[in-house]
Tab-separated table of C-alpha atoms in Angstrom:
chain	number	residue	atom	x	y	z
A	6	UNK	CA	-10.917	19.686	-32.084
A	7	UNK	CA	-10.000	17.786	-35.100
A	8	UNK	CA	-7.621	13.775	-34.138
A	9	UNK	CA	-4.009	14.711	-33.186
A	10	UNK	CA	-4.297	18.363	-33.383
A	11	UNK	CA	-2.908	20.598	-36.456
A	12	UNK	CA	0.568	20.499	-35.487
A	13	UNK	CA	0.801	17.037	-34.941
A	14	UNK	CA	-1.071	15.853	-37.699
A	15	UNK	CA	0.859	17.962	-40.310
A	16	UNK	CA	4.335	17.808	-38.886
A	17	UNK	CA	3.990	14.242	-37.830
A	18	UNK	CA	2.437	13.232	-41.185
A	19	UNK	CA	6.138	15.230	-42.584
A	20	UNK	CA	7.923	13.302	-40.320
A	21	UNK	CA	6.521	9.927	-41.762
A	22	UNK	CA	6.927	11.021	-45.311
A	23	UNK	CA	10.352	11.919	-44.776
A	24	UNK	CA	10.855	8.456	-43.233
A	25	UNK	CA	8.805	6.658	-46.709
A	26	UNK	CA	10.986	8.506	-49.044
A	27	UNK	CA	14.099	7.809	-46.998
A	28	UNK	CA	13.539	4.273	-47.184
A	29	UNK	CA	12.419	4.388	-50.859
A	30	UNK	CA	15.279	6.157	-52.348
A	31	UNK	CA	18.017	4.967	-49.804
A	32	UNK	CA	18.922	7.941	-48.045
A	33	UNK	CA	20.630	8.565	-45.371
A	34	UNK	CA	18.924	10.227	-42.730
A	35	UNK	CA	21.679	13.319	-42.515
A	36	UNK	CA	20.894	13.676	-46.116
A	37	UNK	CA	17.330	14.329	-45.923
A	38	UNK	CA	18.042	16.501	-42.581
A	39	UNK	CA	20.328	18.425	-44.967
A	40	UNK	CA	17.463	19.546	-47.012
A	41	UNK	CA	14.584	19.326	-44.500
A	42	UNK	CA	15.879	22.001	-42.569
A	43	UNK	CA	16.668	25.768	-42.611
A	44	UNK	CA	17.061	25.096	-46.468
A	45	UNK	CA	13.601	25.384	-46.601
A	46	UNK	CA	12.685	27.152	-43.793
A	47	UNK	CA	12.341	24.684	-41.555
A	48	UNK	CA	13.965	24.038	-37.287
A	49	UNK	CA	17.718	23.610	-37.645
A	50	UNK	CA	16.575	20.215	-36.378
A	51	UNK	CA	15.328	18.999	-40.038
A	52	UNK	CA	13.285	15.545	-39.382
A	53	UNK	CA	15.281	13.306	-37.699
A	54	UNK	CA	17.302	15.122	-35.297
A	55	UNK	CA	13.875	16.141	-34.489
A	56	UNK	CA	12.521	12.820	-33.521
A	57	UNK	CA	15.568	12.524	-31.511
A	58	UNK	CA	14.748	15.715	-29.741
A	59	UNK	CA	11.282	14.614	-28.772
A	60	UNK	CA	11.931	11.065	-28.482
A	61	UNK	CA	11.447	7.722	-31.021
A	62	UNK	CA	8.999	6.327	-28.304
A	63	UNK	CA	7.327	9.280	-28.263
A	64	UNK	CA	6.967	9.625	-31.987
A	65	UNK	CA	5.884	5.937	-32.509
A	66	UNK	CA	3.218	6.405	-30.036
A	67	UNK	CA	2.080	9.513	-31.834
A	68	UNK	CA	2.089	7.475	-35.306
A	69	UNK	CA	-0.028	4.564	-33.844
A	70	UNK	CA	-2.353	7.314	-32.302
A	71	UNK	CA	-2.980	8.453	-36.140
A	72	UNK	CA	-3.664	4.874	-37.403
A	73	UNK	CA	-5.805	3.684	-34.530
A	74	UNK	CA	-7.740	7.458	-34.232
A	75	UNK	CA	-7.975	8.181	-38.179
A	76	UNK	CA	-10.043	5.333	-39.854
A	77	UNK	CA	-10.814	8.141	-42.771
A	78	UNK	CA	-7.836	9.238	-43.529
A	79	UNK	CA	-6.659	8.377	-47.270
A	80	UNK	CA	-2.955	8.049	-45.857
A	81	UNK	CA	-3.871	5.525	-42.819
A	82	UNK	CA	-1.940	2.926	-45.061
A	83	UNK	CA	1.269	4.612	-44.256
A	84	UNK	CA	0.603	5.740	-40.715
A	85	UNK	CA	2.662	2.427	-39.147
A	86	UNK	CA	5.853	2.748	-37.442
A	87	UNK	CA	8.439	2.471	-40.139
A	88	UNK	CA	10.930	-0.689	-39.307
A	89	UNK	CA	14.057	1.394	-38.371
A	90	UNK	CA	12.290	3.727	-36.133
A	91	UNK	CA	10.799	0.389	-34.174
A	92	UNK	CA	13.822	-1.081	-34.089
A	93	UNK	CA	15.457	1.555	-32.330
A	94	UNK	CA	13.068	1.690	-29.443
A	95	UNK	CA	12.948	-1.666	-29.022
A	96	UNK	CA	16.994	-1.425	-28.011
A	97	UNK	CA	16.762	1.306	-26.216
A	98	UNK	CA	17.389	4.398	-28.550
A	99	UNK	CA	15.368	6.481	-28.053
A	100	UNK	CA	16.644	9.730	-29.018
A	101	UNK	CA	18.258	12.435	-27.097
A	102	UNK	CA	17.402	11.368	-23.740
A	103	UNK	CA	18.942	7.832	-24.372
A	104	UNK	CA	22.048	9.682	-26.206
A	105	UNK	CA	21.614	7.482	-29.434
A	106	UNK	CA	18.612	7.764	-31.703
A	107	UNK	CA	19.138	8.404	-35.446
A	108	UNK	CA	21.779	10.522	-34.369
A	109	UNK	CA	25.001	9.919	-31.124
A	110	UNK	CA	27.726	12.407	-30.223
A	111	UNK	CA	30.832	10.577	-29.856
A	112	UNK	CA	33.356	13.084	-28.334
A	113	UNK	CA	33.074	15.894	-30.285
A	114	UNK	CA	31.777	14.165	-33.173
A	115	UNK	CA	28.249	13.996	-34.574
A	116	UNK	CA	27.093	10.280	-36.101
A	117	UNK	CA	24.504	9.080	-37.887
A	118	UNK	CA	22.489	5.818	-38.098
A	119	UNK	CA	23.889	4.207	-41.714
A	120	UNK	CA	20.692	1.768	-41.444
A	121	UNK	CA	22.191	-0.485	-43.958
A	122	UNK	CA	25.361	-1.156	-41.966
A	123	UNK	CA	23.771	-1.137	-39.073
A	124	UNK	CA	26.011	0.709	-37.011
A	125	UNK	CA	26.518	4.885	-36.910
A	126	UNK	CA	29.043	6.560	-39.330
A	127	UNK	CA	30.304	10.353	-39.668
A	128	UNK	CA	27.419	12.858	-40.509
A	129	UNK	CA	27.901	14.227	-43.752
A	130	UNK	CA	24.497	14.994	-45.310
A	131	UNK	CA	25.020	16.273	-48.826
A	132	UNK	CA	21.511	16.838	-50.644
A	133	UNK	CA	19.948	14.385	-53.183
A	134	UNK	CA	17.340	15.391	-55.831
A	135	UNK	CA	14.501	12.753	-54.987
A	136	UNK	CA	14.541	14.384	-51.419
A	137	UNK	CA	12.674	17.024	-52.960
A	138	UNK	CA	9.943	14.460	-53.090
A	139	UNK	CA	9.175	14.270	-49.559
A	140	UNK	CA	7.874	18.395	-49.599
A	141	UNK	CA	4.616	17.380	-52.623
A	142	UNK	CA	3.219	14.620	-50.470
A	143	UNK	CA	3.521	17.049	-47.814
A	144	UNK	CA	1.554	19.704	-49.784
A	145	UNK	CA	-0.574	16.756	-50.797
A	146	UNK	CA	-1.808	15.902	-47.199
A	147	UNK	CA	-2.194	19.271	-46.345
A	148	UNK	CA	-4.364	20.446	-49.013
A	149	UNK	CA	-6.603	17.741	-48.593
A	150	UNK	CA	-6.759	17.929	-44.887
A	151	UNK	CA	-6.880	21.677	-44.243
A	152	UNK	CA	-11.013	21.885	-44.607
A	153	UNK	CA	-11.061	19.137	-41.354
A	154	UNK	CA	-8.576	20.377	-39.350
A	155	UNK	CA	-8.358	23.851	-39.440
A	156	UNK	CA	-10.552	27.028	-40.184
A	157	UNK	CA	-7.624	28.428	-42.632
A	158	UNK	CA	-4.269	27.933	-44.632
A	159	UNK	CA	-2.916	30.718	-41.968
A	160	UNK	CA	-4.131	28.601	-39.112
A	161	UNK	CA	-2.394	25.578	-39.812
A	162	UNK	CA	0.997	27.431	-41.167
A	163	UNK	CA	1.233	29.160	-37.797
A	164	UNK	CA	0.603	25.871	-35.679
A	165	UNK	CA	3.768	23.994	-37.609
A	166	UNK	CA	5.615	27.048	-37.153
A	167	UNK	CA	5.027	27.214	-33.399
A	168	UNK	CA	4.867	23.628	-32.717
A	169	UNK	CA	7.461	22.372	-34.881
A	170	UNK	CA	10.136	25.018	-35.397
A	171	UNK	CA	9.553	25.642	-38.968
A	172	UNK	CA	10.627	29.103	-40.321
A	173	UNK	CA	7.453	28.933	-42.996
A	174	UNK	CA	4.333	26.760	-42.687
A	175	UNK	CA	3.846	24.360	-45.274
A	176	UNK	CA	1.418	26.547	-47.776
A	177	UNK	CA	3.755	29.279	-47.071
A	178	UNK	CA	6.537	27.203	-48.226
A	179	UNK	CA	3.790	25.894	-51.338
A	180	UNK	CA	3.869	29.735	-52.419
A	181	UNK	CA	7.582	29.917	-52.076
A	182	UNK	CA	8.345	26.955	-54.219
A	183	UNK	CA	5.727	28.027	-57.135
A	184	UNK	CA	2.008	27.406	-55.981
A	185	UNK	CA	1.160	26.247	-59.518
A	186	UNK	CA	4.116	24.616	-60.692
A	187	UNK	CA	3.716	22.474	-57.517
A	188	UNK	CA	0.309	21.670	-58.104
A	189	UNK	CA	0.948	20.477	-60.947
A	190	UNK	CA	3.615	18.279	-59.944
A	191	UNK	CA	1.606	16.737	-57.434
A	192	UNK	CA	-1.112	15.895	-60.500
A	193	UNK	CA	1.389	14.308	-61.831
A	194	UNK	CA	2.399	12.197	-59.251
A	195	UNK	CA	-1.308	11.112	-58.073
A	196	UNK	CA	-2.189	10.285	-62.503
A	197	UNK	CA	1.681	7.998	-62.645
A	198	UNK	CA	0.592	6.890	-59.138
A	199	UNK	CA	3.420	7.390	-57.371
A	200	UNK	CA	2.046	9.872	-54.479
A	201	UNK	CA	1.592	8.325	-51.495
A	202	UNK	CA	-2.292	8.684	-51.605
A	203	UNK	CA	-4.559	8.450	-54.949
A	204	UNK	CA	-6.707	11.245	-53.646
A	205	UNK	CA	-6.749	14.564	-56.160
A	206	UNK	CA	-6.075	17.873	-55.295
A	207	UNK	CA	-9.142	19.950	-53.927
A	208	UNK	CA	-10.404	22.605	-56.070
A	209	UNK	CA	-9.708	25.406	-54.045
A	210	UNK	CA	-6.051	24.435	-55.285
A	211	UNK	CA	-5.949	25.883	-58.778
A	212	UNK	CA	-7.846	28.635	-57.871
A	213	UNK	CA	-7.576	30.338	-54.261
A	214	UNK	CA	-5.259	32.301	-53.090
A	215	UNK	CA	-3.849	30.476	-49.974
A	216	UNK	CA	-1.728	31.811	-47.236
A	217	UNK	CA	-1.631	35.554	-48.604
A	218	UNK	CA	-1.932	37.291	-45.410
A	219	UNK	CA	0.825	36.010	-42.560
């Protein structure tokens, strides 16, 4: 009964992440698709393509449901609907349905948005470090979040796996990467402030098992 549900709130709050690190490190949005994917055990349809799928309209109204329904939340700062994707709608792109989103087929072809050019260019997507980024503020939110919006790590990795498409839930995913390796990367980022959030890591983190039993 928790604002926006577990699958929204974790997969959209991954979906706005993705679109803050895009912008920071000047990605293209194929690129980040490339890792945000089946690469890490995600839907084929990474981040992007999967805004396209459900819609940019859709997804914007989603991200100003977050701001306007979670006064509390240590991320509301971020939950505003980045530039590009509100650009977009406001032409018409919406996505699948409108045939042009991030993403048009041109004949056989698959394009991509290149936002700097403003125009769509051959999809590529060859993986950058700094994407790997976007997965610890994920962690972040979720470990933070998890005791108001679910009764379990299990709970919340089934709901993104059901209602987004991903192969592993995000503390499943945690585990796979290195539980405390991560953890400690996230420390790191919150002390040099460069998380998206100065909020620590809940105890639990460094000393619970999470996510054992699937």
């Amino acid at each position: 009964d928790a604002r926006s549900f577990v699958a929204n709130r974790i997969g959209v709050f991954a979906v706005i992440a993705a679109m803050l690190h895009t912008q920071r490190f000047g990605l293209g949005f194929d690129v980040v698709d490339a890792l945000a994917g089946p690469a890490i055990g995600r839907a084929k349809s990474a981040t992007f393509r999967t805004v396209d799928v459900v819609g940019l309209d859709t997804t914007a109204h989603v991200i100003g449901t977050m701001r306007d329904t979670l006064p509390d939340d240590p991320w509301r700062p971020h939950f505003e609907v980045p530039a590009v994707l509100a650009a977009l709608v406001a032409k018409g792109a919406l996505g699948q349905k409108a045939k042009a989103g991030f993403y048009r087929k041109q004949g056989r072809e698959i394009q991509v948005l290149d936002a700097g050019a403003g125009d769509y260019r051959a999809s590529a997507g060859v993986v950058d470090p700094e994407v790997a980024a976007i997965l610890r503020d994920v962690f972040h939110y979720c470990a933070h979040q998890l005791a108001a919006i679910a009764d379990n790590a299990c709970d919340v990795d089934l709901a993104i796996r059901w209602g987004f498409g991903w192969q592993m839930g995000p503390f499943e995913t945690w585990q796979a990467a290195g539980w405390a390796e991560v953890a400690g990367w996230i420390a790191e980022d919150v002390a040099a402030k460069k998380s998206l959030a100065a909020v620590a890591l809940p105890a639990w983190v460094n000393g619970a098992k999470v996510g054992a039993a699937k």
